[in-house]
Amino acid sequence: MMGPAHSLSGAMAWLGVGAAAAAADHAMPWPVLVAGTLICAGAALAPDLDHKSATISRAFGPFSRILAGVIDKLSSAVYNSTRGPRDRRRSGGHRTLTHTWIWAVLLGAGFSGAAILFGRWAVLFTLFVHMVLAVEGLLWRMARVSSDVLVWLLGGATAWIVAGVLNEPGNGSNWLFTDEPYAWLGLPIVLGAIVHTLGDSITISGCPMLWPLKISGRRWYPLGTPSFMRFRAGAWVENRVLMPAFVVIGAVSGVAAGLLTP
């Protein structure tokens, strides 16, 4: 799928988690619901950092372009060194390492660990990165006609405001993990990356999300829906069916989360 659909699916997923958490008597304070939705929307773009033309690879100027090149080479090296007997050798790393659930969990754990160890500045960095990505994904067309600096300023201002709100007593810094402030920050990051892989699994290429499990002699087996149900990224089914569905499901979930919160 393309960037806007990935971001919308991430936002929808966290709003769904918010509704489920409220139903299970672990309701999110509203700042956690809002912040998590934006983080998850941004994180749903993260797996494509292995592709130099992806939204995330352009989002932070030269830094993200250089990082995308490094991740591409790392992914390619991991793929070729772990491939199964039926996996073909590859020269590029797109849709390999960063499109696995192991990568998603490690990424989320890393951001949570940084928040626990380094406190406010790590929280601000996490929020800034994902706010910028959320703007790039959810406001894709408008973000593309503006300058990167304006998007960074918007992301930075949003991160500063959200961090200040979350830090107020009762607003969610200790949600779910009462003894470790902001430990929950990794959850929407993991979820966003997983939702991205699920979105890619319904496109023609599929997605090797379960690496390193061997399936039919392949470590990098591209899981997905039956072939007749798949489509090309950016096709009409993505823009006219899936994206409106993500908006509706997300809105219903958000309302449900609000109504179920005491």
PDB file of C-alpha atoms in Angstrom:
ATOM      1  CA  MET A   1       0.000   0.000   0.000  1.00  0.00           C
ATOM      2  CA  MET A   2       0.975   3.645  -0.350  1.00  0.00           C
ATOM      3  CA  GLY A   3       1.871   6.010   2.489  1.00  0.00           C
ATOM      4  CA  PRO A   4      -1.554   7.595   3.140  1.00  0.00           C
ATOM      5  CA  ALA A   5      -3.284   4.204   3.357  1.00  0.00           C
ATOM      6  CA  HIS A   6      -0.587   2.877   5.689  1.00  0.00           C
ATOM      7  CA  SER A   7      -0.935   5.896   7.984  1.00  0.00           C
ATOM      8  CA  LEU A   8      -4.724   5.698   8.029  1.00  0.00           C
ATOM      9  CA  SER A   9      -4.561   1.992   8.864  1.00  0.00           C
ATOM     10  CA  GLY A  10      -2.173   2.751  11.740  1.00  0.00           C
ATOM     11  CA  ALA A  11      -4.457   5.441  13.155  1.00  0.00           C
ATOM     12  CA  MET A  12      -7.444   3.109  12.830  1.00  0.00           C
ATOM     13  CA  ALA A  13      -5.561   0.308  14.600  1.00  0.00           C
ATOM     14  CA  TRP A  14      -4.681   2.382  17.686  1.00  0.00           C
ATOM     15  CA  LEU A  15      -8.210   3.755  17.941  1.00  0.00           C
ATOM     16  CA  GLY A  16      -9.396   0.139  17.839  1.00  0.00           C
ATOM     17  CA  VAL A  17      -6.981  -0.719  20.644  1.00  0.00           C
ATOM     18  CA  GLY A  18      -8.360   2.243  22.580  1.00  0.00           C
ATOM     19  CA  ALA A  19     -11.893   0.913  22.288  1.00  0.00           C
ATOM     20  CA  ALA A  20     -10.770  -2.610  23.269  1.00  0.00           C
ATOM     21  CA  ALA A  21      -8.754  -1.292  26.231  1.00  0.00           C
ATOM     22  CA  ALA A  22     -11.731   0.697  27.493  1.00  0.00           C
ATOM     23  CA  ALA A  23     -13.972  -2.364  27.186  1.00  0.00           C
ATOM     24  CA  ALA A  24     -11.391  -4.353  29.191  1.00  0.00           C
ATOM     25  CA  ASP A  25     -11.327  -1.757  32.022  1.00  0.00           C
ATOM     26  CA  HIS A  26      -7.889  -0.398  31.037  1.00  0.00           C
ATOM     27  CA  ALA A  27      -9.200   2.761  29.405  1.00  0.00           C
ATOM     28  CA  MET A  28      -6.652   5.141  27.913  1.00  0.00           C
ATOM     29  CA  PRO A  29      -6.701   8.739  29.130  1.00  0.00           C
ATOM     30  CA  TRP A  30      -7.618  10.881  26.136  1.00  0.00           C
ATOM     31  CA  PRO A  31      -4.048  12.205  25.669  1.00  0.00           C
ATOM     32  CA  VAL A  32      -2.789   8.599  25.312  1.00  0.00           C
ATOM     33  CA  LEU A  33      -5.519   7.862  22.773  1.00  0.00           C
ATOM     34  CA  VAL A  34      -4.638  10.953  20.723  1.00  0.00           C
ATOM     35  CA  ALA A  35      -0.857  10.622  21.034  1.00  0.00           C
ATOM     36  CA  GLY A  36      -0.948   6.888  20.364  1.00  0.00           C
ATOM     37  CA  THR A  37      -3.095   7.403  17.268  1.00  0.00           C
ATOM     38  CA  LEU A  38      -0.601   9.879  15.812  1.00  0.00           C
ATOM     39  CA  ILE A  39       2.408   7.747  16.777  1.00  0.00           C
ATOM     40  CA  CYS A  40       0.829   4.645  15.249  1.00  0.00           C
ATOM     41  CA  ALA A  41      -0.032   6.562  12.078  1.00  0.00           C
ATOM     42  CA  GLY A  42       3.604   7.631  11.795  1.00  0.00           C
ATOM     43  CA  ALA A  43       5.028   4.233  12.725  1.00  0.00           C
ATOM     44  CA  ALA A  44       2.935   2.629   9.989  1.00  0.00           C
ATOM     45  CA  LEU A  45       5.326   4.272   7.499  1.00  0.00           C
ATOM     46  CA  ALA A  46       8.502   3.070   9.240  1.00  0.00           C
ATOM     47  CA  PRO A  47       9.030  -0.331   7.551  1.00  0.00           C
ATOM     48  CA  ASP A  48       9.532   1.404   4.192  1.00  0.00           C
ATOM     49  CA  LEU A  49      12.778   2.955   5.436  1.00  0.00           C
ATOM     50  CA  ASP A  50      14.412   0.229   3.340  1.00  0.00           C
ATOM     51  CA  HIS A  51      13.321   2.042   0.143  1.00  0.00           C
ATOM     52  CA  LYS A  52      14.988   5.299  -0.916  1.00  0.00           C
ATOM     53  CA  SER A  53      11.829   6.689  -2.560  1.00  0.00           C
ATOM     54  CA  ALA A  54       9.451   6.019   0.342  1.00  0.00           C
ATOM     55  CA  THR A  55       7.773   8.816   2.291  1.00  0.00           C
ATOM     56  CA  ILE A  56       9.809   8.112   5.431  1.00  0.00           C
ATOM     57  CA  SER A  57      13.069   8.135   3.455  1.00  0.00           C
ATOM     58  CA  ARG A  58      12.316  11.698   2.298  1.00  0.00           C
ATOM     59  CA  ALA A  59      10.791  12.956   5.544  1.00  0.00           C
ATOM     60  CA  PHE A  60      13.970  14.120   7.296  1.00  0.00           C
ATOM     61  CA  GLY A  61      16.053  15.314   4.393  1.00  0.00           C
ATOM     62  CA  PRO A  62      19.619  14.016   3.924  1.00  0.00           C
ATOM     63  CA  PHE A  63      19.603  12.221   7.283  1.00  0.00           C
ATOM     64  CA  SER A  64      16.687   9.925   6.412  1.00  0.00           C
ATOM     65  CA  ARG A  65      17.986   9.375   2.864  1.00  0.00           C
ATOM     66  CA  ILE A  66      21.373   8.252   4.207  1.00  0.00           C
ATOM     67  CA  LEU A  67      19.689   6.093   6.855  1.00  0.00           C
ATOM     68  CA  ALA A  68      17.475   4.523   4.188  1.00  0.00           C
ATOM     69  CA  GLY A  69      20.580   3.518   2.232  1.00  0.00           C
ATOM     70  CA  VAL A  70      22.119   1.945   5.337  1.00  0.00           C
ATOM     71  CA  ILE A  71      18.907   0.064   6.179  1.00  0.00           C
ATOM     72  CA  ASP A  72      18.605  -1.154   2.580  1.00  0.00           C
ATOM     73  CA  LYS A  73      22.140  -2.605   2.680  1.00  0.00           C
ATOM     74  CA  LEU A  74      21.584  -4.119   6.141  1.00  0.00           C
ATOM     75  CA  SER A  75      18.315  -5.696   5.040  1.00  0.00           C
ATOM     76  CA  SER A  76      19.887  -7.092   1.887  1.00  0.00           C
ATOM     77  CA  ALA A  77      22.780  -8.572   3.879  1.00  0.00           C
ATOM     78  CA  VAL A  78      20.456 -10.198   6.423  1.00  0.00           C
ATOM     79  CA  TYR A  79      18.250 -11.562   3.651  1.00  0.00           C
ATOM     80  CA  ASN A  80      21.091 -13.126   1.676  1.00  0.00           C
ATOM     81  CA  SER A  81      22.777 -14.579   4.756  1.00  0.00           C
ATOM     82  CA  THR A  82      19.600 -16.219   6.085  1.00  0.00           C
ATOM     83  CA  ARG A  83      17.689 -17.117   2.913  1.00  0.00           C
ATOM     84  CA  GLY A  84      16.296 -20.606   2.502  1.00  0.00           C
ATOM     85  CA  PRO A  85      17.042 -23.006  -0.344  1.00  0.00           C
ATOM     86  CA  ARG A  86      14.130 -21.656  -2.410  1.00  0.00           C
ATOM     87  CA  ASP A  87      14.764 -17.965  -1.759  1.00  0.00           C
ATOM     88  CA  ARG A  88      16.516 -16.191  -4.621  1.00  0.00           C
ATOM     89  CA  ARG A  89      19.569 -14.025  -3.940  1.00  0.00           C
ATOM     90  CA  ARG A  90      18.743 -10.315  -3.963  1.00  0.00           C
ATOM     91  CA  SER A  91      20.703  -7.101  -4.417  1.00  0.00           C
ATOM     92  CA  GLY A  92      18.132  -4.873  -2.654  1.00  0.00           C
ATOM     93  CA  GLY A  93      16.546  -5.130   0.763  1.00  0.00           C
ATOM     94  CA  HIS A  94      13.050  -3.701   0.229  1.00  0.00           C
ATOM     95  CA  ARG A  95      10.280  -5.719   1.904  1.00  0.00           C
ATOM     96  CA  THR A  96      12.657  -7.946   3.831  1.00  0.00           C
ATOM     97  CA  LEU A  97      14.042  -7.279   7.334  1.00  0.00           C
ATOM     98  CA  THR A  98      12.014  -4.162   8.188  1.00  0.00           C
ATOM     99  CA  HIS A  99       8.840  -5.927   7.069  1.00  0.00           C
ATOM    100  CA  THR A 100       9.058  -8.650   9.722  1.00  0.00           C
ATOM    101  CA  TRP A 101       7.321  -8.821  13.088  1.00  0.00           C
ATOM    102  CA  ILE A 102      10.657  -9.358  14.815  1.00  0.00           C
ATOM    103  CA  TRP A 103      11.802  -5.967  13.524  1.00  0.00           C
ATOM    104  CA  ALA A 104       8.524  -4.392  14.690  1.00  0.00           C
ATOM    105  CA  VAL A 105       8.952  -5.693  18.237  1.00  0.00           C
ATOM    106  CA  LEU A 106      12.616  -4.691  18.428  1.00  0.00           C
ATOM    107  CA  LEU A 107      11.810  -1.206  17.152  1.00  0.00           C
ATOM    108  CA  GLY A 108       9.059  -0.675  19.714  1.00  0.00           C
ATOM    109  CA  ALA A 109      11.198  -2.086  22.527  1.00  0.00           C
ATOM    110  CA  GLY A 110      14.003   0.267  21.563  1.00  0.00           C
ATOM    111  CA  PHE A 111      11.818   3.366  21.757  1.00  0.00           C
ATOM    112  CA  SER A 112      10.243   2.247  25.039  1.00  0.00           C
ATOM    113  CA  GLY A 113      13.660   1.491  26.498  1.00  0.00           C
ATOM    114  CA  ALA A 114      14.964   4.895  25.455  1.00  0.00           C
ATOM    115  CA  ALA A 115      11.981   6.619  27.088  1.00  0.00           C
ATOM    116  CA  ILE A 116      12.564   4.711  30.331  1.00  0.00           C
ATOM    117  CA  LEU A 117      16.321   5.298  30.382  1.00  0.00           C
ATOM    118  CA  PHE A 118      16.564   8.865  29.108  1.00  0.00           C
ATOM    119  CA  GLY A 119      13.237  10.395  30.097  1.00  0.00           C
ATOM    120  CA  ARG A 120      11.823  13.592  28.650  1.00  0.00           C
ATOM    121  CA  TRP A 121      14.284  14.124  25.797  1.00  0.00           C
ATOM    122  CA  ALA A 122      13.799  10.591  24.493  1.00  0.00           C
ATOM    123  CA  VAL A 123      10.038  11.077  24.738  1.00  0.00           C
ATOM    124  CA  LEU A 124      10.284  14.338  22.798  1.00  0.00           C
ATOM    125  CA  PHE A 125      12.456  12.701  20.141  1.00  0.00           C
ATOM    126  CA  THR A 126      10.016   9.784  19.783  1.00  0.00           C
ATOM    127  CA  LEU A 127       7.056  12.133  19.517  1.00  0.00           C
ATOM    128  CA  PHE A 128       8.826  14.447  17.061  1.00  0.00           C
ATOM    129  CA  VAL A 129       9.807  11.653  14.677  1.00  0.00           C
ATOM    130  CA  HIS A 130       6.342  10.125  14.647  1.00  0.00           C
ATOM    131  CA  MET A 131       4.469  13.436  14.521  1.00  0.00           C
ATOM    132  CA  VAL A 132       6.439  14.379  11.393  1.00  0.00           C
ATOM    133  CA  LEU A 133       5.681  10.991   9.856  1.00  0.00           C
ATOM    134  CA  ALA A 134       1.988  11.304  10.791  1.00  0.00           C
ATOM    135  CA  VAL A 135       1.834  14.680   9.034  1.00  0.00           C
ATOM    136  CA  GLU A 136       3.612  13.234   5.990  1.00  0.00           C
ATOM    137  CA  GLY A 137       1.258  10.249   5.884  1.00  0.00           C
ATOM    138  CA  LEU A 138      -2.130  11.641   6.879  1.00  0.00           C
ATOM    139  CA  LEU A 139      -1.701  15.009   5.145  1.00  0.00           C
ATOM    140  CA  TRP A 140       0.288  13.562   2.271  1.00  0.00           C
ATOM    141  CA  ARG A 141      -0.744  15.908  -0.548  1.00  0.00           C
ATOM    142  CA  MET A 142      -0.552  19.047   1.593  1.00  0.00           C
ATOM    143  CA  ALA A 143       2.769  17.971   3.107  1.00  0.00           C
ATOM    144  CA  ARG A 144       4.243  17.423  -0.355  1.00  0.00           C
ATOM    145  CA  VAL A 145       3.520  20.988  -1.480  1.00  0.00           C
ATOM    146  CA  SER A 146       4.995  22.521   1.694  1.00  0.00           C
ATOM    147  CA  SER A 147       8.658  22.656   2.658  1.00  0.00           C
ATOM    148  CA  ASP A 148      10.271  20.057   4.886  1.00  0.00           C
ATOM    149  CA  VAL A 149      11.077  22.775   7.422  1.00  0.00           C
ATOM    150  CA  LEU A 150       7.401  23.638   7.852  1.00  0.00           C
ATOM    151  CA  VAL A 151       6.538  19.971   8.418  1.00  0.00           C
ATOM    152  CA  TRP A 152       9.375  19.660  10.945  1.00  0.00           C
ATOM    153  CA  LEU A 153       8.190  22.789  12.778  1.00  0.00           C
ATOM    154  CA  LEU A 154       4.641  21.438  12.900  1.00  0.00           C
ATOM    155  CA  GLY A 155       5.911  18.065  14.116  1.00  0.00           C
ATOM    156  CA  GLY A 156       8.165  19.669  16.723  1.00  0.00           C
ATOM    157  CA  ALA A 157       5.438  21.963  18.051  1.00  0.00           C
ATOM    158  CA  THR A 158       2.971  19.083  18.235  1.00  0.00           C
ATOM    159  CA  ALA A 159       5.516  16.883  20.016  1.00  0.00           C
ATOM    160  CA  TRP A 160       6.249  19.598  22.605  1.00  0.00           C
ATOM    161  CA  ILE A 161       2.559  20.211  23.292  1.00  0.00           C
ATOM    162  CA  VAL A 162       1.670  16.505  23.487  1.00  0.00           C
ATOM    163  CA  ALA A 163       4.616  15.783  25.809  1.00  0.00           C
ATOM    164  CA  GLY A 164       3.512  18.591  28.109  1.00  0.00           C
ATOM    165  CA  VAL A 165      -0.067  17.324  28.223  1.00  0.00           C
ATOM    166  CA  LEU A 166       0.983  13.712  28.839  1.00  0.00           C
ATOM    167  CA  ASN A 167       3.245  14.792  31.695  1.00  0.00           C
ATOM    168  CA  GLU A 168       0.352  16.241  33.686  1.00  0.00           C
ATOM    169  CA  PRO A 169      -0.906  13.963  36.509  1.00  0.00           C
ATOM    170  CA  GLY A 170      -3.577  11.551  35.318  1.00  0.00           C
ATOM    171  CA  ASN A 171      -2.987  12.259  31.640  1.00  0.00           C
ATOM    172  CA  GLY A 172      -1.333   8.981  30.806  1.00  0.00           C
ATOM    173  CA  SER A 173       2.441   8.968  31.211  1.00  0.00           C
ATOM    174  CA  ASN A 174       1.993   5.920  33.457  1.00  0.00           C
ATOM    175  CA  TRP A 175      -0.834   4.283  31.512  1.00  0.00           C
ATOM    176  CA  LEU A 176      -0.688   0.478  31.605  1.00  0.00           C
ATOM    177  CA  PHE A 177       2.852   0.431  33.091  1.00  0.00           C
ATOM    178  CA  THR A 178       2.391   2.243  36.398  1.00  0.00           C
ATOM    179  CA  ASP A 179       6.020   1.927  37.531  1.00  0.00           C
ATOM    180  CA  GLU A 180       7.641   2.915  34.229  1.00  0.00           C
ATOM    181  CA  PRO A 181       6.530   6.267  32.788  1.00  0.00           C
ATOM    182  CA  TYR A 182       6.151   6.241  29.004  1.00  0.00           C
ATOM    183  CA  ALA A 183       6.900   2.506  28.697  1.00  0.00           C
ATOM    184  CA  TRP A 184       3.713   2.289  26.602  1.00  0.00           C
ATOM    185  CA  LEU A 185       5.231   4.463  23.846  1.00  0.00           C
ATOM    186  CA  GLY A 186       6.589   1.376  22.115  1.00  0.00           C
ATOM    187  CA  LEU A 187       3.163  -0.231  21.766  1.00  0.00           C
ATOM    188  CA  PRO A 188       1.770   2.026  19.003  1.00  0.00           C
ATOM    189  CA  ILE A 189       5.149   1.760  17.251  1.00  0.00           C
ATOM    190  CA  VAL A 190       4.990  -2.041  17.227  1.00  0.00           C
ATOM    191  CA  LEU A 191       1.347  -1.947  16.167  1.00  0.00           C
ATOM    192  CA  GLY A 192       1.994   0.542  13.373  1.00  0.00           C
ATOM    193  CA  ALA A 193       4.794  -1.597  11.917  1.00  0.00           C
ATOM    194  CA  ILE A 194       2.684  -4.774  12.127  1.00  0.00           C
ATOM    195  CA  VAL A 195      -0.286  -3.085  10.479  1.00  0.00           C
ATOM    196  CA  HIS A 196       2.052  -1.964   7.694  1.00  0.00           C
ATOM    197  CA  THR A 197       3.096  -5.566   7.036  1.00  0.00           C
ATOM    198  CA  LEU A 198      -0.525  -6.697   7.026  1.00  0.00           C
ATOM    199  CA  GLY A 199      -1.335  -3.978   4.512  1.00  0.00           C
ATOM    200  CA  ASP A 200       1.503  -5.070   2.258  1.00  0.00           C
ATOM    201  CA  SER A 201       0.388  -8.686   2.540  1.00  0.00           C
ATOM    202  CA  ILE A 202      -2.761  -7.926   0.564  1.00  0.00           C
ATOM    203  CA  THR A 203      -0.803  -6.451  -2.335  1.00  0.00           C
ATOM    204  CA  ILE A 204       0.664  -8.481  -5.194  1.00  0.00           C
ATOM    205  CA  SER A 205       4.118  -8.973  -3.648  1.00  0.00           C
ATOM    206  CA  GLY A 206       2.976 -10.204  -0.229  1.00  0.00           C
ATOM    207  CA  CYS A 207       5.122  -9.722   2.880  1.00  0.00           C
ATOM    208  CA  PRO A 208       7.645 -12.003   4.692  1.00  0.00           C
ATOM    209  CA  MET A 209       6.367 -10.983   8.121  1.00  0.00           C
ATOM    210  CA  LEU A 210       7.032 -14.335   9.823  1.00  0.00           C
ATOM    211  CA  TRP A 211      10.766 -14.544   9.077  1.00  0.00           C
ATOM    212  CA  PRO A 212      12.774 -16.579  10.091  1.00  0.00           C
ATOM    213  CA  LEU A 213      10.155 -19.361  10.096  1.00  0.00           C
ATOM    214  CA  LYS A 214      10.671 -21.636   7.108  1.00  0.00           C
ATOM    215  CA  ILE A 215       7.607 -22.019   4.881  1.00  0.00           C
ATOM    216  CA  SER A 216       7.783 -24.207   1.761  1.00  0.00           C
ATOM    217  CA  GLY A 217      11.570 -24.135   1.855  1.00  0.00           C
ATOM    218  CA  ARG A 218      11.719 -20.341   2.143  1.00  0.00           C
ATOM    219  CA  ARG A 219      12.818 -18.238   5.122  1.00  0.00           C
ATOM    220  CA  TRP A 220      11.414 -15.137   3.409  1.00  0.00           C
ATOM    221  CA  TYR A 221       8.080 -16.521   2.296  1.00  0.00           C
ATOM    222  CA  PRO A 222       5.818 -13.634   1.141  1.00  0.00           C
ATOM    223  CA  LEU A 223       2.633 -14.302   3.080  1.00  0.00           C
ATOM    224  CA  GLY A 224      -0.598 -12.810   1.844  1.00  0.00           C
ATOM    225  CA  THR A 225      -4.177 -13.271   0.821  1.00  0.00           C
ATOM    226  CA  PRO A 226      -5.113 -15.594  -2.077  1.00  0.00           C
ATOM    227  CA  SER A 227      -3.807 -14.208  -5.367  1.00  0.00           C
ATOM    228  CA  PHE A 228      -7.241 -13.248  -6.701  1.00  0.00           C
ATOM    229  CA  MET A 229      -7.739 -10.961  -3.669  1.00  0.00           C
ATOM    230  CA  ARG A 230      -4.472  -9.035  -4.101  1.00  0.00           C
ATOM    231  CA  PHE A 231      -3.984  -5.683  -5.822  1.00  0.00           C
ATOM    232  CA  ARG A 232      -1.234  -3.324  -6.857  1.00  0.00           C
ATOM    233  CA  ALA A 233      -0.215  -0.607  -4.399  1.00  0.00           C
ATOM    234  CA  GLY A 234      -2.116   2.584  -5.151  1.00  0.00           C
ATOM    235  CA  ALA A 235      -4.869   0.784  -7.076  1.00  0.00           C
ATOM    236  CA  TRP A 236      -8.504   1.902  -6.929  1.00  0.00           C
ATOM    237  CA  VAL A 237      -9.399  -0.671  -4.263  1.00  0.00           C
ATOM    238  CA  GLU A 238      -6.905   0.972  -1.915  1.00  0.00           C
ATOM    239  CA  ASN A 239      -8.101   4.532  -2.542  1.00  0.00           C
ATOM    240  CA  ARG A 240     -11.836   3.978  -2.936  1.00  0.00           C
ATOM    241  CA  VAL A 241     -12.501   1.038  -0.620  1.00  0.00           C
ATOM    242  CA  LEU A 242      -9.797   0.543   1.996  1.00  0.00           C
ATOM    243  CA  MET A 243      -9.027   4.158   2.897  1.00  0.00           C
ATOM    244  CA  PRO A 244     -12.696   5.143   3.421  1.00  0.00           C
ATOM    245  CA  ALA A 245     -13.147   1.938   5.451  1.00  0.00           C
ATOM    246  CA  PHE A 246     -10.153   2.863   7.648  1.00  0.00           C
ATOM    247  CA  VAL A 247     -11.664   6.295   8.304  1.00  0.00           C
ATOM    248  CA  VAL A 248     -15.078   4.893   9.228  1.00  0.00           C
ATOM    249  CA  ILE A 249     -13.720   2.098  11.443  1.00  0.00           C
ATOM    250  CA  GLY A 250     -11.302   4.488  13.132  1.00  0.00           C
ATOM    251  CA  ALA A 251     -14.036   7.041  13.810  1.00  0.00           C
ATOM    252  CA  VAL A 252     -16.373   4.419  15.259  1.00  0.00           C
ATOM    253  CA  SER A 253     -13.571   3.018  17.413  1.00  0.00           C
ATOM    254  CA  GLY A 254     -12.624   6.472  18.655  1.00  0.00           C
ATOM    255  CA  VAL A 255     -16.210   7.243  19.638  1.00  0.00           C
ATOM    256  CA  ALA A 256     -16.500   3.869  21.352  1.00  0.00           C
ATOM    257  CA  ALA A 257     -13.277   4.464  23.274  1.00  0.00           C
ATOM    258  CA  GLY A 258     -14.596   7.830  24.455  1.00  0.00           C
ATOM    259  CA  LEU A 259     -17.989   6.465  25.469  1.00  0.00           C
ATOM    260  CA  LEU A 260     -16.494   3.499  27.347  1.00  0.00           C
ATOM    261  CA  THR A 261     -13.970   5.608  29.254  1.00  0.00           C
ATOM    262  CA  PRO A 262     -15.218   6.412  32.783  1.00  0.00           C
TER     263      PRO A 262
END
